[in-house]
C-alpha cells in the first residue's frame, strides 16, 4: 500500500475533519485494489506428491504477509510424472505472464529456463545448478534463476548407507532414467564414491514405465546385492511398482524421498523438501519486493531426512545397524 494510504483510523478522521478534500483522497486510497501477483508452481510430480511441499511454500509466503486472494494468486502446473510435458506447461505459465515461477526440482527448472530468460525462476529443491547450466555460480547466479540446491553429493551418501546396511555388498544395481539430464548428472557423480567404497555399479536404465519389468529381470543375472534408485519424476510416479519389484527381487534398496519408504521401500535418505519449499518463499518474497534473482545467492539444503522401514528389513532378513537407527528421523515398524 502507498504511503498516503498508511494513516491510522484516528489520523484519517482528524484529517477529514480539518480538510474534507483529504477525506476523499483517503477513501479513494482505501478502495484502490492492490495488485495481485501471480505465482506459477511448476512440477514434474502430481498434486498428491507435492501437496505438503506446496502447503509449506504457501505458509512460508503467508509468514511474510502475502495473502492468497488479496495480493497473490497461484497457478499450478503438474506433469504427473511425464517430463516430456514440462516444456508445454512452462510455456503456458510464460503466456500467463506470471510474476515468478517456482519449480520443485531440476527437470522443471530446466524446462522453465528454456521457456523464459525474463521471468524469475526459484528452485525449491534443485540439483547442482552450475553443472546443469542454470546459473553462473552459487554466489552470483547472474540470470533469472535462484533458489535452493540439494547438490549431487547426496547420491554418494546413499551408497555409503547401503554399504553400512549390507557390509558384504560388492555390486549395486542403479535404477535411473537416461532421458533426464539431472539423473545423468547423478549417474556420473556416483562413480567416484562407488570406486572409493569398492562397489561395482550395474546400470538399470529405464526410459519409460514399460521398462521396469525388463530392468528388474536382469538384476539376478547381474548378481547385484542391493539397489539404489536415482531421483527422477518417472521413479516417483512409479514408486509402488519399483518397491514391489525390489521386494520380489529381495534387494535391499535406498531411495531419495520418504514416500518410497512409506510405500514399503527399505530406506530413504534425502533433503527435507518440505523445509526447502518453506525456505523458497524467502526468495519469492524478496523478488516480489524488487530483488533480482541473479543477485540472490543459491542456498543449500540444511535439513535431511532418514527414514527406515523395519517391516521391510525383517522381510528381507536384514538387521539395520544401530548407528543408522539412532540417526533415523522416522522408523516404520
Tab-separated table of C-alpha atoms in Angstrom:
chain	number	residue	atom	x	y	z
A	1	UNK	CA	0.000	0.000	0.000
A	2	UNK	CA	1.285	3.525	-0.880
A	3	UNK	CA	2.405	5.855	1.896
A	4	UNK	CA	-0.726	8.133	1.732
A	5	UNK	CA	-2.869	5.074	2.493
A	6	UNK	CA	-0.983	4.063	5.644
A	7	UNK	CA	-2.611	6.543	8.004
A	8	UNK	CA	-4.314	5.192	11.095
A	9	UNK	CA	-8.052	5.441	11.521
A	10	UNK	CA	-7.593	8.200	14.102
A	11	UNK	CA	-5.319	10.356	11.929
A	12	UNK	CA	-7.628	9.828	8.949
A	13	UNK	CA	-10.655	11.078	10.918
A	14	UNK	CA	-8.757	14.130	12.164
A	15	UNK	CA	-7.533	14.929	8.658
A	16	UNK	CA	-11.013	14.510	7.241
A	17	UNK	CA	-12.472	16.919	9.766
A	18	UNK	CA	-9.839	19.553	9.016
A	19	UNK	CA	-9.651	19.152	5.260
A	20	UNK	CA	-12.589	17.468	3.517
A	21	UNK	CA	-10.567	17.068	0.318
A	22	UNK	CA	-8.195	14.741	2.103
A	23	UNK	CA	-11.111	12.604	3.207
A	24	UNK	CA	-11.964	11.932	-0.416
A	25	UNK	CA	-8.327	11.088	-1.199
A	26	UNK	CA	-8.114	8.728	1.768
A	27	UNK	CA	-11.321	6.963	0.753
A	28	UNK	CA	-10.005	6.544	-2.784
A	29	UNK	CA	-6.801	5.023	-1.406
A	30	UNK	CA	-8.742	2.644	0.820
A	31	UNK	CA	-10.807	1.431	-2.118
A	32	UNK	CA	-7.932	1.139	-4.609
A	33	UNK	CA	-7.404	-2.564	-5.325
A	34	UNK	CA	-3.935	-3.908	-4.547
A	35	UNK	CA	-2.097	-5.545	-7.432
A	36	UNK	CA	-2.429	-9.308	-7.282
A	37	UNK	CA	0.902	-11.022	-8.038
A	38	UNK	CA	0.700	-14.348	-9.853
A	39	UNK	CA	2.998	-17.205	-8.856
A	40	UNK	CA	3.393	-20.219	-11.127
A	41	UNK	CA	4.095	-23.540	-9.405
A	42	UNK	CA	5.618	-25.940	-11.936
A	43	UNK	CA	6.425	-29.539	-11.010
A	44	UNK	CA	7.087	-32.868	-12.722
A	45	UNK	CA	5.054	-34.568	-9.991
A	46	UNK	CA	1.352	-34.958	-9.202
A	47	UNK	CA	-0.862	-32.884	-6.858
A	48	UNK	CA	-0.785	-35.631	-4.208
A	49	UNK	CA	3.020	-35.922	-4.375
A	50	UNK	CA	3.547	-32.194	-3.878
A	51	UNK	CA	0.648	-31.309	-1.556
A	52	UNK	CA	2.740	-30.988	1.621
A	53	UNK	CA	5.595	-29.207	-0.170
A	54	UNK	CA	3.308	-26.621	-1.771
A	55	UNK	CA	1.488	-26.122	1.503
A	56	UNK	CA	4.823	-25.366	3.200
A	57	UNK	CA	5.613	-22.845	0.467
A	58	UNK	CA	2.251	-21.086	0.819
A	59	UNK	CA	2.618	-20.946	4.605
A	60	UNK	CA	6.108	-19.517	4.146
A	61	UNK	CA	4.756	-16.707	1.980
A	62	UNK	CA	1.925	-16.094	4.417
A	63	UNK	CA	4.533	-15.576	7.150
A	64	UNK	CA	5.860	-12.672	5.059
A	65	UNK	CA	2.391	-11.114	4.953
A	66	UNK	CA	1.277	-12.281	1.486
A	67	UNK	CA	-2.388	-13.284	1.495
A	68	UNK	CA	-3.812	-15.526	-1.210
A	69	UNK	CA	-6.744	-13.877	-2.969
A	70	UNK	CA	-5.783	-10.432	-1.723
A	71	UNK	CA	-2.308	-9.779	-3.126
A	72	UNK	CA	-1.141	-13.137	-4.555
A	73	UNK	CA	-2.640	-15.963	-6.578
A	74	UNK	CA	-1.269	-19.344	-7.636
A	75	UNK	CA	-1.159	-21.144	-10.962
A	76	UNK	CA	-0.400	-24.872	-10.594
A	77	UNK	CA	1.034	-26.975	-13.400
A	78	UNK	CA	1.627	-30.710	-12.812
A	79	UNK	CA	3.413	-33.004	-15.295
A	80	UNK	CA	2.167	-36.116	-13.437
A	81	UNK	CA	5.484	-37.965	-13.839
A	82	UNK	CA	5.861	-37.115	-17.543
A	83	UNK	CA	8.923	-34.935	-18.039
A	84	UNK	CA	8.035	-34.504	-21.709
A	85	UNK	CA	5.061	-32.342	-20.648
A	86	UNK	CA	7.198	-29.851	-18.733
A	87	UNK	CA	8.141	-27.594	-21.718
A	88	UNK	CA	4.463	-27.178	-22.627
A	89	UNK	CA	3.475	-26.438	-19.014
A	90	UNK	CA	6.337	-23.972	-18.581
A	91	UNK	CA	5.379	-22.194	-21.815
A	92	UNK	CA	1.807	-21.923	-20.537
A	93	UNK	CA	2.983	-20.118	-17.382
A	94	UNK	CA	5.056	-17.767	-19.531
A	95	UNK	CA	1.997	-16.972	-21.674
A	96	UNK	CA	0.093	-16.134	-18.492
A	97	UNK	CA	2.871	-13.676	-17.591
A	98	UNK	CA	3.215	-14.903	-14.027
A	99	UNK	CA	5.482	-12.818	-11.796
A	100	UNK	CA	7.578	-15.766	-10.563
A	101	UNK	CA	7.886	-19.452	-11.480
A	102	UNK	CA	8.633	-21.808	-8.576
A	103	UNK	CA	9.976	-25.239	-9.518
A	104	UNK	CA	10.173	-28.389	-7.433
A	105	UNK	CA	13.433	-29.956	-8.646
A	106	UNK	CA	15.827	-29.526	-11.581
A	107	UNK	CA	13.949	-31.034	-14.521
A	108	UNK	CA	11.179	-28.464	-14.183
A	109	UNK	CA	13.730	-25.685	-13.556
A	110	UNK	CA	15.456	-26.608	-16.829
A	111	UNK	CA	12.120	-26.524	-18.690
A	112	UNK	CA	11.252	-23.145	-17.187
A	113	UNK	CA	14.692	-21.781	-18.056
A	114	UNK	CA	14.225	-22.892	-21.646
A	115	UNK	CA	10.838	-21.156	-21.742
A	116	UNK	CA	11.950	-17.775	-20.376
A	117	UNK	CA	15.008	-15.707	-19.543
A	118	UNK	CA	12.858	-12.831	-18.241
A	119	UNK	CA	10.518	-14.233	-15.598
A	120	UNK	CA	12.293	-15.011	-12.290
A	121	UNK	CA	12.605	-18.740	-11.508
A	122	UNK	CA	13.001	-20.017	-7.949
A	123	UNK	CA	14.144	-23.620	-7.485
A	124	UNK	CA	12.766	-25.149	-4.296
A	125	UNK	CA	14.988	-28.226	-4.292
A	126	UNK	CA	17.143	-28.343	-7.386
A	127	UNK	CA	20.303	-30.320	-8.054
A	128	UNK	CA	23.632	-28.689	-8.926
A	129	UNK	CA	22.509	-25.588	-10.882
A	130	UNK	CA	26.042	-24.746	-12.034
A	131	UNK	CA	26.671	-28.186	-13.526
A	132	UNK	CA	23.244	-28.048	-15.181
A	133	UNK	CA	23.952	-24.631	-16.724
A	134	UNK	CA	21.162	-22.840	-14.878
A	135	UNK	CA	23.383	-20.307	-13.092
A	136	UNK	CA	26.871	-18.862	-13.446
A	137	UNK	CA	27.840	-19.522	-9.830
A	138	UNK	CA	26.199	-20.293	-6.496
A	139	UNK	CA	27.245	-16.939	-5.029
A	140	UNK	CA	26.053	-14.852	-8.003
A	141	UNK	CA	23.608	-16.775	-10.195
A	142	UNK	CA	23.642	-13.944	-12.726
A	143	UNK	CA	20.481	-14.746	-14.687
A	144	UNK	CA	16.828	-15.302	-13.867
A	145	UNK	CA	17.297	-18.454	-11.743
A	146	UNK	CA	17.943	-18.678	-7.996
A	147	UNK	CA	16.693	-20.728	-5.052
A	148	UNK	CA	17.849	-23.801	-3.185
A	149	UNK	CA	20.006	-26.766	-4.115
A	150	UNK	CA	20.252	-30.301	-2.731
A	151	UNK	CA	23.572	-30.743	-4.567
A	152	UNK	CA	24.540	-34.098	-6.034
A	153	UNK	CA	26.799	-35.471	-3.274
A	154	UNK	CA	23.723	-36.942	-1.562
A	155	UNK	CA	23.715	-39.799	-4.053
A	156	UNK	CA	27.160	-40.816	-2.740
A	157	UNK	CA	25.885	-40.699	0.835
A	158	UNK	CA	23.078	-43.079	-0.092
A	159	UNK	CA	25.633	-45.514	-1.446
A	160	UNK	CA	27.526	-45.287	1.865
A	161	UNK	CA	24.328	-46.074	3.777
A	162	UNK	CA	23.724	-49.128	1.586
A	163	UNK	CA	27.247	-50.350	2.327
A	164	UNK	CA	26.670	-49.803	6.038
A	165	UNK	CA	23.435	-51.823	5.959
A	166	UNK	CA	24.846	-54.575	3.734
A	167	UNK	CA	28.606	-54.625	4.517
A	168	UNK	CA	29.359	-57.511	2.175
A	169	UNK	CA	27.727	-55.915	-0.875
A	170	UNK	CA	30.157	-55.539	-3.774
A	171	UNK	CA	27.747	-54.927	-6.660
A	172	UNK	CA	24.863	-52.464	-6.624
A	173	UNK	CA	22.188	-52.081	-9.288
A	174	UNK	CA	21.400	-48.442	-10.069
A	175	UNK	CA	17.958	-47.674	-11.458
A	176	UNK	CA	17.960	-44.430	-13.453
A	177	UNK	CA	16.437	-42.585	-16.398
A	178	UNK	CA	18.993	-41.638	-19.098
A	179	UNK	CA	16.472	-39.227	-20.671
A	180	UNK	CA	16.830	-36.975	-17.628
A	181	UNK	CA	19.766	-34.542	-17.611
A	182	UNK	CA	19.613	-34.495	-13.822
A	183	UNK	CA	19.649	-38.293	-13.477
A	184	UNK	CA	22.528	-38.451	-15.949
A	185	UNK	CA	24.480	-35.996	-13.786
A	186	UNK	CA	23.827	-38.111	-10.682
A	187	UNK	CA	24.881	-41.270	-12.538
A	188	UNK	CA	28.227	-39.614	-13.280
A	189	UNK	CA	28.563	-38.286	-9.734
A	190	UNK	CA	28.100	-41.713	-8.155
A	191	UNK	CA	31.048	-43.264	-9.971
A	192	UNK	CA	33.737	-41.843	-7.652
A	193	UNK	CA	32.120	-42.837	-4.329
A	194	UNK	CA	31.477	-46.297	-5.806
A	195	UNK	CA	35.195	-46.729	-6.524
A	196	UNK	CA	36.090	-45.435	-3.063
A	197	UNK	CA	33.734	-47.986	-1.477
A	198	UNK	CA	34.976	-50.724	-3.835
A	199	UNK	CA	31.484	-51.210	-5.222
A	200	UNK	CA	30.784	-52.180	-8.812
A	201	UNK	CA	27.727	-50.456	-10.269
A	202	UNK	CA	25.310	-52.155	-12.625
A	203	UNK	CA	23.236	-49.756	-14.711
A	204	UNK	CA	19.489	-50.421	-14.904
A	205	UNK	CA	18.201	-47.944	-17.469
A	206	UNK	CA	14.503	-47.157	-17.630
A	207	UNK	CA	13.237	-44.810	-20.324
A	208	UNK	CA	9.518	-45.277	-19.712
A	209	UNK	CA	7.118	-47.129	-17.382
A	210	UNK	CA	7.297	-50.097	-19.773
A	211	UNK	CA	10.961	-50.681	-18.923
A	212	UNK	CA	10.732	-51.516	-15.209
A	213	UNK	CA	9.929	-55.207	-15.566
A	214	UNK	CA	12.721	-55.686	-18.096
A	215	UNK	CA	15.198	-53.822	-15.901
A	216	UNK	CA	14.484	-55.953	-12.829
A	217	UNK	CA	14.530	-59.137	-14.918
A	218	UNK	CA	18.297	-58.747	-15.438
A	219	UNK	CA	19.084	-57.993	-11.768
A	220	UNK	CA	19.506	-61.684	-10.873
A	221	UNK	CA	21.884	-62.216	-13.800
A	222	UNK	CA	23.852	-59.132	-12.750
A	223	UNK	CA	24.345	-60.627	-9.255
A	224	UNK	CA	23.593	-57.269	-7.650
A	225	UNK	CA	23.334	-57.354	-3.868
A	226	UNK	CA	21.433	-54.078	-3.431
A	227	UNK	CA	19.555	-51.379	-5.341
A	228	UNK	CA	19.957	-47.600	-5.477
A	229	UNK	CA	17.315	-45.518	-7.247
A	230	UNK	CA	18.432	-42.204	-8.752
A	231	UNK	CA	15.839	-39.486	-8.326
A	232	UNK	CA	13.543	-38.629	-11.209
A	233	UNK	CA	9.840	-37.952	-11.609
A	234	UNK	CA	9.491	-41.222	-13.537
A	235	UNK	CA	10.669	-43.060	-10.410
A	236	UNK	CA	8.397	-41.130	-8.057
A	237	UNK	CA	5.350	-41.733	-10.252
A	238	UNK	CA	6.109	-45.480	-10.256
A	239	UNK	CA	7.391	-45.842	-6.688
A	240	UNK	CA	4.915	-48.560	-5.619
A	241	UNK	CA	5.842	-50.622	-8.630
A	242	UNK	CA	9.576	-50.153	-8.002
A	243	UNK	CA	9.261	-51.051	-4.324
A	244	UNK	CA	7.261	-54.157	-5.226
A	245	UNK	CA	9.818	-55.295	-7.807
A	246	UNK	CA	12.671	-54.674	-5.351
A	247	UNK	CA	10.886	-56.790	-2.733
A	248	UNK	CA	10.251	-59.563	-5.261
A	249	UNK	CA	13.949	-59.487	-6.184
A	250	UNK	CA	14.838	-59.407	-2.458
A	251	UNK	CA	17.034	-56.362	-2.966
A	252	UNK	CA	17.901	-54.060	-0.056
A	253	UNK	CA	17.140	-50.665	-1.590
A	254	UNK	CA	17.655	-46.985	-0.884
A	255	UNK	CA	15.681	-44.041	-2.232
A	256	UNK	CA	15.753	-40.234	-2.153
A	257	UNK	CA	12.410	-39.314	-0.535
A	258	UNK	CA	10.368	-40.786	2.308
A	259	UNK	CA	7.399	-41.598	0.055
A	260	UNK	CA	9.346	-44.677	-1.101
A	261	UNK	CA	9.894	-45.910	2.471
A	262	UNK	CA	6.217	-45.268	3.197
A	263	UNK	CA	5.368	-47.410	0.170
A	264	UNK	CA	7.470	-50.291	1.549
A	265	UNK	CA	10.990	-49.348	0.472
A	266	UNK	CA	13.776	-50.252	2.893
A	267	UNK	CA	15.412	-46.865	3.476
A	268	UNK	CA	15.136	-43.314	2.159
A	269	UNK	CA	17.606	-40.514	2.674
A	270	UNK	CA	17.478	-37.022	1.225
A	271	UNK	CA	16.954	-33.351	1.754
A	272	UNK	CA	13.778	-32.376	3.612
A	273	UNK	CA	11.749	-30.993	0.717
A	274	UNK	CA	9.056	-29.581	2.952
A	275	UNK	CA	11.694	-27.417	4.626
A	276	UNK	CA	13.193	-26.440	1.265
A	277	UNK	CA	9.826	-25.319	-0.087
A	278	UNK	CA	9.188	-23.256	3.036
A	279	UNK	CA	12.572	-21.574	2.545
A	280	UNK	CA	11.825	-20.983	-1.150
A	281	UNK	CA	9.196	-18.487	-0.002
A	282	UNK	CA	12.035	-16.245	1.218
A	283	UNK	CA	13.361	-15.924	-2.336
A	284	UNK	CA	9.912	-15.245	-3.799
A	285	UNK	CA	9.223	-12.602	-1.149
A	286	UNK	CA	12.462	-10.783	-1.994
A	287	UNK	CA	11.796	-10.957	-5.738
A	288	UNK	CA	8.236	-9.648	-5.376
A	289	UNK	CA	9.685	-6.750	-3.377
A	290	UNK	CA	12.117	-5.843	-6.158
A	291	UNK	CA	15.210	-8.059	-5.800
A	292	UNK	CA	16.788	-9.517	-8.948
A	293	UNK	CA	17.108	-13.315	-8.934
A	294	UNK	CA	20.613	-13.078	-10.368
A	295	UNK	CA	21.718	-11.194	-7.236
A	296	UNK	CA	20.329	-13.760	-4.764
A	297	UNK	CA	22.895	-16.471	-3.900
A	298	UNK	CA	21.845	-20.104	-4.215
A	299	UNK	CA	21.223	-21.588	-0.773
A	300	UNK	CA	21.903	-25.167	0.309
A	301	UNK	CA	19.766	-27.809	1.981
A	302	UNK	CA	20.356	-27.867	5.742
A	303	UNK	CA	17.786	-30.420	6.914
A	304	UNK	CA	17.917	-34.052	5.835
A	305	UNK	CA	15.515	-36.912	6.446
A	306	UNK	CA	16.438	-40.549	7.072
A	307	UNK	CA	13.515	-42.994	7.152
A	308	UNK	CA	13.904	-46.726	7.877
A	309	UNK	CA	11.234	-49.345	7.201
A	310	UNK	CA	11.875	-52.116	9.771
A	311	UNK	CA	8.984	-54.184	8.444
A	312	UNK	CA	10.745	-54.402	5.088
A	313	UNK	CA	14.086	-55.113	6.786
A	314	UNK	CA	12.593	-58.091	8.616
A	315	UNK	CA	11.056	-59.408	5.382
A	316	UNK	CA	14.491	-59.230	3.732
A	317	UNK	CA	16.220	-60.776	6.733
A	318	UNK	CA	18.356	-57.667	7.263
A	319	UNK	CA	19.403	-56.249	10.610
A	320	UNK	CA	19.611	-52.468	10.373
A	321	UNK	CA	22.728	-51.257	12.239
A	322	UNK	CA	22.074	-49.385	15.464
A	323	UNK	CA	24.153	-46.476	14.107
A	324	UNK	CA	21.542	-45.956	11.376
A	325	UNK	CA	18.528	-46.407	13.643
A	326	UNK	CA	19.875	-43.863	16.123
A	327	UNK	CA	20.122	-41.252	13.357
A	328	UNK	CA	16.788	-42.081	11.751
A	329	UNK	CA	14.208	-39.291	11.747
A	330	UNK	CA	11.466	-41.875	11.466
A	331	UNK	CA	11.281	-45.660	11.848
A	332	UNK	CA	8.384	-47.543	10.263
A	333	UNK	CA	7.504	-50.560	12.373
